[in-house]
XYZ file of C-alpha atoms in Angstrom:
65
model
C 157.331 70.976 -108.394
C 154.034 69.069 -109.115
C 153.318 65.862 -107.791
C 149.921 65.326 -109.334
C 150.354 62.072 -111.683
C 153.413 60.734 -109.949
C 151.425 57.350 -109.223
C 150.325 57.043 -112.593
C 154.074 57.869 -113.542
C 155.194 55.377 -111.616
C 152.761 52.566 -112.647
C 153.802 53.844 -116.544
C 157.748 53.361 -115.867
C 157.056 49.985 -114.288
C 155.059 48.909 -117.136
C 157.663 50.360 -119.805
C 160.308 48.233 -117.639
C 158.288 44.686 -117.718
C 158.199 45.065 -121.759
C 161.699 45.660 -121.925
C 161.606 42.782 -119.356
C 163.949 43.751 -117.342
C 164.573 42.491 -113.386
C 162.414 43.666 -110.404
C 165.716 45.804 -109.175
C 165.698 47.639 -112.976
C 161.733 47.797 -113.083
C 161.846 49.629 -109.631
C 164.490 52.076 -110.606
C 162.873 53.006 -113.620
C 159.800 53.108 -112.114
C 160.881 55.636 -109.470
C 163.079 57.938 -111.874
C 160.045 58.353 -113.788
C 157.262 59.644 -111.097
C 160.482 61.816 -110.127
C 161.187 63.193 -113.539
C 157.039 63.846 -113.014
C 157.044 65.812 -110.144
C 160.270 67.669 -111.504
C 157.771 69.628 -114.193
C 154.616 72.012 -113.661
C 152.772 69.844 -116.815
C 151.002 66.845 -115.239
C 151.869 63.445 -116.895
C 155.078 65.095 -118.681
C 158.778 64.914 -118.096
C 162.064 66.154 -119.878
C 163.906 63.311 -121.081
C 166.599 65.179 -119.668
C 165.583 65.334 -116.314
C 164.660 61.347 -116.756
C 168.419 60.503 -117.403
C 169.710 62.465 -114.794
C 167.790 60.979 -111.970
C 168.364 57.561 -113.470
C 172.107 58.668 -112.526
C 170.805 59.312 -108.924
C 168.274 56.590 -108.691
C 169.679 53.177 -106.903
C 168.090 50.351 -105.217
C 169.043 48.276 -102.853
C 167.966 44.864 -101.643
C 166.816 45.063 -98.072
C 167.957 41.377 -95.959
């Protein structure tokens, strides 16, 4: 586990959503599966694509009232 560049991760998956422009809901789910793919490798800045579409699986968000 290595959370160095899960930020950065972050900002990248949120960035990656808004071009596929997709909704806030979709941006922050991607957003958050990514930094978590991050911190899932030793290699800063790198994921598996693998371990990207398995915590998409796990990843859902829900609207707070």
């Amino acid at each position: 586990m290595n959370t160095v560049g899960c930020g950065d991760s972050m900002v990248a998956g949120f960035a990656v959503a808004m071009a596929r422009r997709k909704g806030p809901e979709e941006m922050l789910r991607l957003a958050t599966a990514v930094s978590n793919a991050n911190a899932l490798t030793m290699q800063t800045g790198h994921f598996e694509r693998e371990d990207l579409d398995q915590v998409l699986l796990m990843t859902a968000v829900k609207k707070i009232k």
